Coordinates of N, CA and C in Angstrom, one line a residue:
X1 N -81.7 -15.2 39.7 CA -81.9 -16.3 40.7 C -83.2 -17.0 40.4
X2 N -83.4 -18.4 40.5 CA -84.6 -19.3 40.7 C -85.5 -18.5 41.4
X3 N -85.3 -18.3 42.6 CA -86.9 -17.3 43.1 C -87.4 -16.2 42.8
X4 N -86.5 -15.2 41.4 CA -86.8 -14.0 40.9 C -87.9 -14.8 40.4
X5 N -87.1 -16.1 39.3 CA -87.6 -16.3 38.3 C -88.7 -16.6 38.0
X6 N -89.4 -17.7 39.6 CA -90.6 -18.0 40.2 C -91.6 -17.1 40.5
X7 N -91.2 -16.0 41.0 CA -92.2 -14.9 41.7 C -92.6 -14.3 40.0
X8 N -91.7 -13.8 39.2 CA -92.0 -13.3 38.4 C -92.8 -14.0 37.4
X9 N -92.8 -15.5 37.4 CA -93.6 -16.8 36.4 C -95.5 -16.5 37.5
X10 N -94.9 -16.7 38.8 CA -96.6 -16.5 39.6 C -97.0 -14.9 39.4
X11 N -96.6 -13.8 39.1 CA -97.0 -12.7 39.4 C -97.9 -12.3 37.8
X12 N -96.8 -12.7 37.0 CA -97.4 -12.7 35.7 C -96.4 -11.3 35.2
X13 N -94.8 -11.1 36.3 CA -94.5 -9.5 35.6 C -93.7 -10.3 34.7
X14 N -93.2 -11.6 34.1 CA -92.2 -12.2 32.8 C -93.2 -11.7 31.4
X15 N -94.2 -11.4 32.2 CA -95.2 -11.4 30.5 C -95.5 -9.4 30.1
X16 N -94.6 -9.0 31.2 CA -94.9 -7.2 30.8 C -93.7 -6.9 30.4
X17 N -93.7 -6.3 29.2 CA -92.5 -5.7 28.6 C -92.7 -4.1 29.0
X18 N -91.6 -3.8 28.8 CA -90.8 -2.4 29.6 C -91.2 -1.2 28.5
X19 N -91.4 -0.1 28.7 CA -92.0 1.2 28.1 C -93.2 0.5 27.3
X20 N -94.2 -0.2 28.2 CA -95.5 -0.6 27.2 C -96.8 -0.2 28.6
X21 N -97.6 0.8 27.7 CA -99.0 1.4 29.1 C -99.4 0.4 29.3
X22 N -100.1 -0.4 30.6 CA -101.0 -1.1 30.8 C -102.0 -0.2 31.5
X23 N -103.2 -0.5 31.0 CA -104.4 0.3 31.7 C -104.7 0.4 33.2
X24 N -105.5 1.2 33.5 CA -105.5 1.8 35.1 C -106.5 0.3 35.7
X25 N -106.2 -0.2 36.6 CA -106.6 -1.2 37.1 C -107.6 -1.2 38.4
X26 N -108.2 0.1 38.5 CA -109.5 0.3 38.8 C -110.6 1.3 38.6
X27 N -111.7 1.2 38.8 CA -112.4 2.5 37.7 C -113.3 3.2 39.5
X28 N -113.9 4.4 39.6 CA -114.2 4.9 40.3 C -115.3 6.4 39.8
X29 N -116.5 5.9 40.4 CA -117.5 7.0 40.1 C -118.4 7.4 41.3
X30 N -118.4 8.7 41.2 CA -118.9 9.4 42.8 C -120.0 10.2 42.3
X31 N -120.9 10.6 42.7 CA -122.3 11.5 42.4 C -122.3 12.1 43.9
X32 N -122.5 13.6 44.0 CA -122.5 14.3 45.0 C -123.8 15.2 44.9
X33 N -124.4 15.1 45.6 CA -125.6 15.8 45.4 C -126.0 16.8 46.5
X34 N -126.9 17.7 46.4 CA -127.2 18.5 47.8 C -128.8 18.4 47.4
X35 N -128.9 18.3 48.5 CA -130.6 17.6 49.1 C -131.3 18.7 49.6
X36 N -132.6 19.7 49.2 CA -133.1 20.1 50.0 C -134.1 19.6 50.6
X37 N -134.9 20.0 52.3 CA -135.7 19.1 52.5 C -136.9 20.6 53.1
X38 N -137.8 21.3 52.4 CA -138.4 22.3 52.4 C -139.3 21.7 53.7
X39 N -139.6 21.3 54.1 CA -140.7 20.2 55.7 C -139.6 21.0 56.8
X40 N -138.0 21.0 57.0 CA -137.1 21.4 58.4 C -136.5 23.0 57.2
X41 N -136.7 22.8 56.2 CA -135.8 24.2 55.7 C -133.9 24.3 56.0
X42 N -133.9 22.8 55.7 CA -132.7 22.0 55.9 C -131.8 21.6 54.1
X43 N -130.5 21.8 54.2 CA -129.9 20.8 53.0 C -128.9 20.2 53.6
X44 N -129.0 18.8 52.4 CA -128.1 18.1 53.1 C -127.2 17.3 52.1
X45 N -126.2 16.4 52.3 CA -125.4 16.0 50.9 C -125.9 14.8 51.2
X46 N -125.7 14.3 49.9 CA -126.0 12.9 49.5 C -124.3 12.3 48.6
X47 N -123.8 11.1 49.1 CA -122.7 10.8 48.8 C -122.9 9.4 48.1
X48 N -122.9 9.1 46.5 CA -123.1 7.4 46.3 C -121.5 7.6 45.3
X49 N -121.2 6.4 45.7 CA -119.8 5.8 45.0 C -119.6 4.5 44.9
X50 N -119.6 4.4 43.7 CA -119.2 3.0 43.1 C -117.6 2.6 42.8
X51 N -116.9 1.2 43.4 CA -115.7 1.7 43.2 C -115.5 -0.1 42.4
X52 N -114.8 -0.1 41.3 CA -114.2 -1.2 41.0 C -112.9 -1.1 41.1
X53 N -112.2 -2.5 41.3 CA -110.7 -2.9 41.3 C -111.0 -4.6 40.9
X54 N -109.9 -4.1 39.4 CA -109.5 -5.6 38.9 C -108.6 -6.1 39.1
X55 N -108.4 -7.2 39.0 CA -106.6 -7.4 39.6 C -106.4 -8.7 38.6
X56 N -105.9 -9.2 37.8 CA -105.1 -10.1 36.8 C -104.3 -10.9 37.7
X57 N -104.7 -12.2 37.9 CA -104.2 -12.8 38.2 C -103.2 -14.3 36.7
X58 N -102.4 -14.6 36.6 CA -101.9 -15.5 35.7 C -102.5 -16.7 36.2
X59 N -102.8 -17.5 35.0 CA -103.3 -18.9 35.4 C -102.1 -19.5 36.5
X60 N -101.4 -19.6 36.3 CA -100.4 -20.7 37.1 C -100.3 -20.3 38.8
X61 N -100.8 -18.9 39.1 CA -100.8 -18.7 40.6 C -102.2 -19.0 40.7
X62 N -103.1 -18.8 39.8 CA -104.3 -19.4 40.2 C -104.6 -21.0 41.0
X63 N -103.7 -21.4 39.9 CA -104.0 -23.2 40.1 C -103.5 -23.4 41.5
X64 N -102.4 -22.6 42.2 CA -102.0 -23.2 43.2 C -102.3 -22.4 44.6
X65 N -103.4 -21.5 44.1 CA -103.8 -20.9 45.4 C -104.9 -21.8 46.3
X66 N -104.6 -21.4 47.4 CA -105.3 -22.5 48.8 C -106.8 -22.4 48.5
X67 N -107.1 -21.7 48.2 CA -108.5 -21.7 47.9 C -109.7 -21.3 47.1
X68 N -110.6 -21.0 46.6 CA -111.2 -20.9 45.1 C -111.7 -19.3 45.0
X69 N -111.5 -19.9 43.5 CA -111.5 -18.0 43.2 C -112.5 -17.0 44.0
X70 N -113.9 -18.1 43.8 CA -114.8 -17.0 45.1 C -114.5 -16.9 46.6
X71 N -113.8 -17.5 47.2 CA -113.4 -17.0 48.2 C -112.3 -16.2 48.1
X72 N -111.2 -16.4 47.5 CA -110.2 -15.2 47.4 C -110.9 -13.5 46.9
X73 N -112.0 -13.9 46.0 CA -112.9 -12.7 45.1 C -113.6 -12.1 46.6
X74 N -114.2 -12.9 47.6 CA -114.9 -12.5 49.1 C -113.7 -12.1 49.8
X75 N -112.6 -12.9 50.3 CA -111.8 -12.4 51.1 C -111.2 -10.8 51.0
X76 N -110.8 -10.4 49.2 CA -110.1 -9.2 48.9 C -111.3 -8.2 49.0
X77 N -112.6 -8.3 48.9 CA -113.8 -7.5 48.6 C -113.7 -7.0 50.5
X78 N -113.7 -7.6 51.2 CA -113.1 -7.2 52.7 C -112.3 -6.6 52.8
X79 N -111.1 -7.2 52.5 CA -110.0 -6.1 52.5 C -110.0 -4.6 52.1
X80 N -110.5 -4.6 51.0 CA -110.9 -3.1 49.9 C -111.8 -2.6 51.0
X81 N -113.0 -3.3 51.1 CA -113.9 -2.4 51.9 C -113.3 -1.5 53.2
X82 N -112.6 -2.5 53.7 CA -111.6 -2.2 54.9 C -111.1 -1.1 54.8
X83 N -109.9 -1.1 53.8 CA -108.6 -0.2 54.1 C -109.6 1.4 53.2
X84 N -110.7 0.9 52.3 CA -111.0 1.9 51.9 C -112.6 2.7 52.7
X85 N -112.7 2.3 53.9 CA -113.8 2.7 55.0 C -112.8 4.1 55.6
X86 N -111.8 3.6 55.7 CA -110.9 4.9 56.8 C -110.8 6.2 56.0
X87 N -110.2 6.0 54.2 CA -110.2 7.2 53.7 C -111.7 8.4 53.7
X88 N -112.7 7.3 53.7 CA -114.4 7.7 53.4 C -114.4 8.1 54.1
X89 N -113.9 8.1 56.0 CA -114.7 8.5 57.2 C -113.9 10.3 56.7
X90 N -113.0 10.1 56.4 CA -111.4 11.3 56.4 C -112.8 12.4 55.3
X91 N -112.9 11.4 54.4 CA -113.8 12.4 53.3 C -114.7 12.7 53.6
X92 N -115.8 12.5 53.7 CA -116.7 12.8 55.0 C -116.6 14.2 55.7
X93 N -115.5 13.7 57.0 CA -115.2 14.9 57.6 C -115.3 15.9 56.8
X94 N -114.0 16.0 55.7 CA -113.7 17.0 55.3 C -114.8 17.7 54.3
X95 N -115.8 16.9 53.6 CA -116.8 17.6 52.8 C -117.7 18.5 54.0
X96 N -118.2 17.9 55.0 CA -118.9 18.0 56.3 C -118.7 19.3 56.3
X97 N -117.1 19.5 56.8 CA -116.5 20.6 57.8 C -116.5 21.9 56.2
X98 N -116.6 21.4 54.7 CA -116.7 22.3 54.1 C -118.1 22.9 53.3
X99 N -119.2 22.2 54.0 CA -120.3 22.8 53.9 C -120.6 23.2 54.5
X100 N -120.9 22.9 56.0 CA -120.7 23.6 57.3 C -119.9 25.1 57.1
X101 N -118.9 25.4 56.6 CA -118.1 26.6 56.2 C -118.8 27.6 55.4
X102 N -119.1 26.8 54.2 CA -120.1 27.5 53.2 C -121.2 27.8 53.2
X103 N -122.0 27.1 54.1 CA -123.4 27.3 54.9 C -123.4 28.8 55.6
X104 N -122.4 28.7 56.4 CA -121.7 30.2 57.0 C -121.8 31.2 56.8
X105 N -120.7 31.1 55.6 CA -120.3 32.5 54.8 C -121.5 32.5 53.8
X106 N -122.2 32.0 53.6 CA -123.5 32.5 52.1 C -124.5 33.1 53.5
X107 N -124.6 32.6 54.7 CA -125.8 33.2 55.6 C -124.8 34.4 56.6
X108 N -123.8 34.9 56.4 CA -123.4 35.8 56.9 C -123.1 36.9 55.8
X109 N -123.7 36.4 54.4 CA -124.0 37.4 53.7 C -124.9 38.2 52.7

C-alpha cells in the first residue's frame, strides 16, 4: 500500500536490509562510588551517569518536520530526561535500600 510505502520512505526502514546488525543506538556510562566522610564517621554513594541516545533521522523526514533540528534536538532531550527520571528515582531506592542492608549486616558482625 502507498502509506506502507511513505512511512517506510520517512522512517528510513526502505534503506535496512534484513539479517544485517545495525549498531546499538545509545551508549550509557555510570561511576558509582562510596564516599567516606571521617568529620560525621559517615559513607555515602555518589551516583554520576552519562547517557547518550542517537536517533537517525533520513533527510526527507527532516525536510518536512514542523520545526528545526534544534528544537526537535531540545524537545526529545525533555522527553528522555522525563521518561528516564522515574527509572533513576526506582534506582535510587533500590541501591539506597541495598546499602542500608549491607551497612547492617557488616555492623552486626
Amino acid at each position: 500500500p502507498p502509506s506502507v510505502w511513505l512511512y517506510n520512505k520517512l522512517t528510513g526502514n526502505s534503506e535496512k536490509k534484513e539479517n544485517t546488525f545495525y549498531p546499538a543506538s545509545g551508549k550509557a556510562l555510570s561511576v558509582i562510588s562510596i564516599l567516606e566522610n571521617p568529620d560525621s564517621n559517615t559513607l555515602s554513594y555518589s551516583f554520576d551517569v552519562k547517557l547518550e541516545i542517537t536517533v537517525n533521522f533520513p533527510g526527507t523526514l527532516l525536510k518536512i518536520l514542523p520545526m528545526s533540528k534544534e528544537k526537535m534536538e531540545q524537545q526529545a532531550g525533555k522527553s528522555v530526561s522525563k521518561a528516564v527520571s522515574k527509572d533513576v528515582d526506582n534506582a535510587m531506592k533500590m541501591a539506597y535500600d541495598s546499602f542500608v542492608k549491607t551497612s547492617k549486616t557488616a555492623q552486626a558482625s
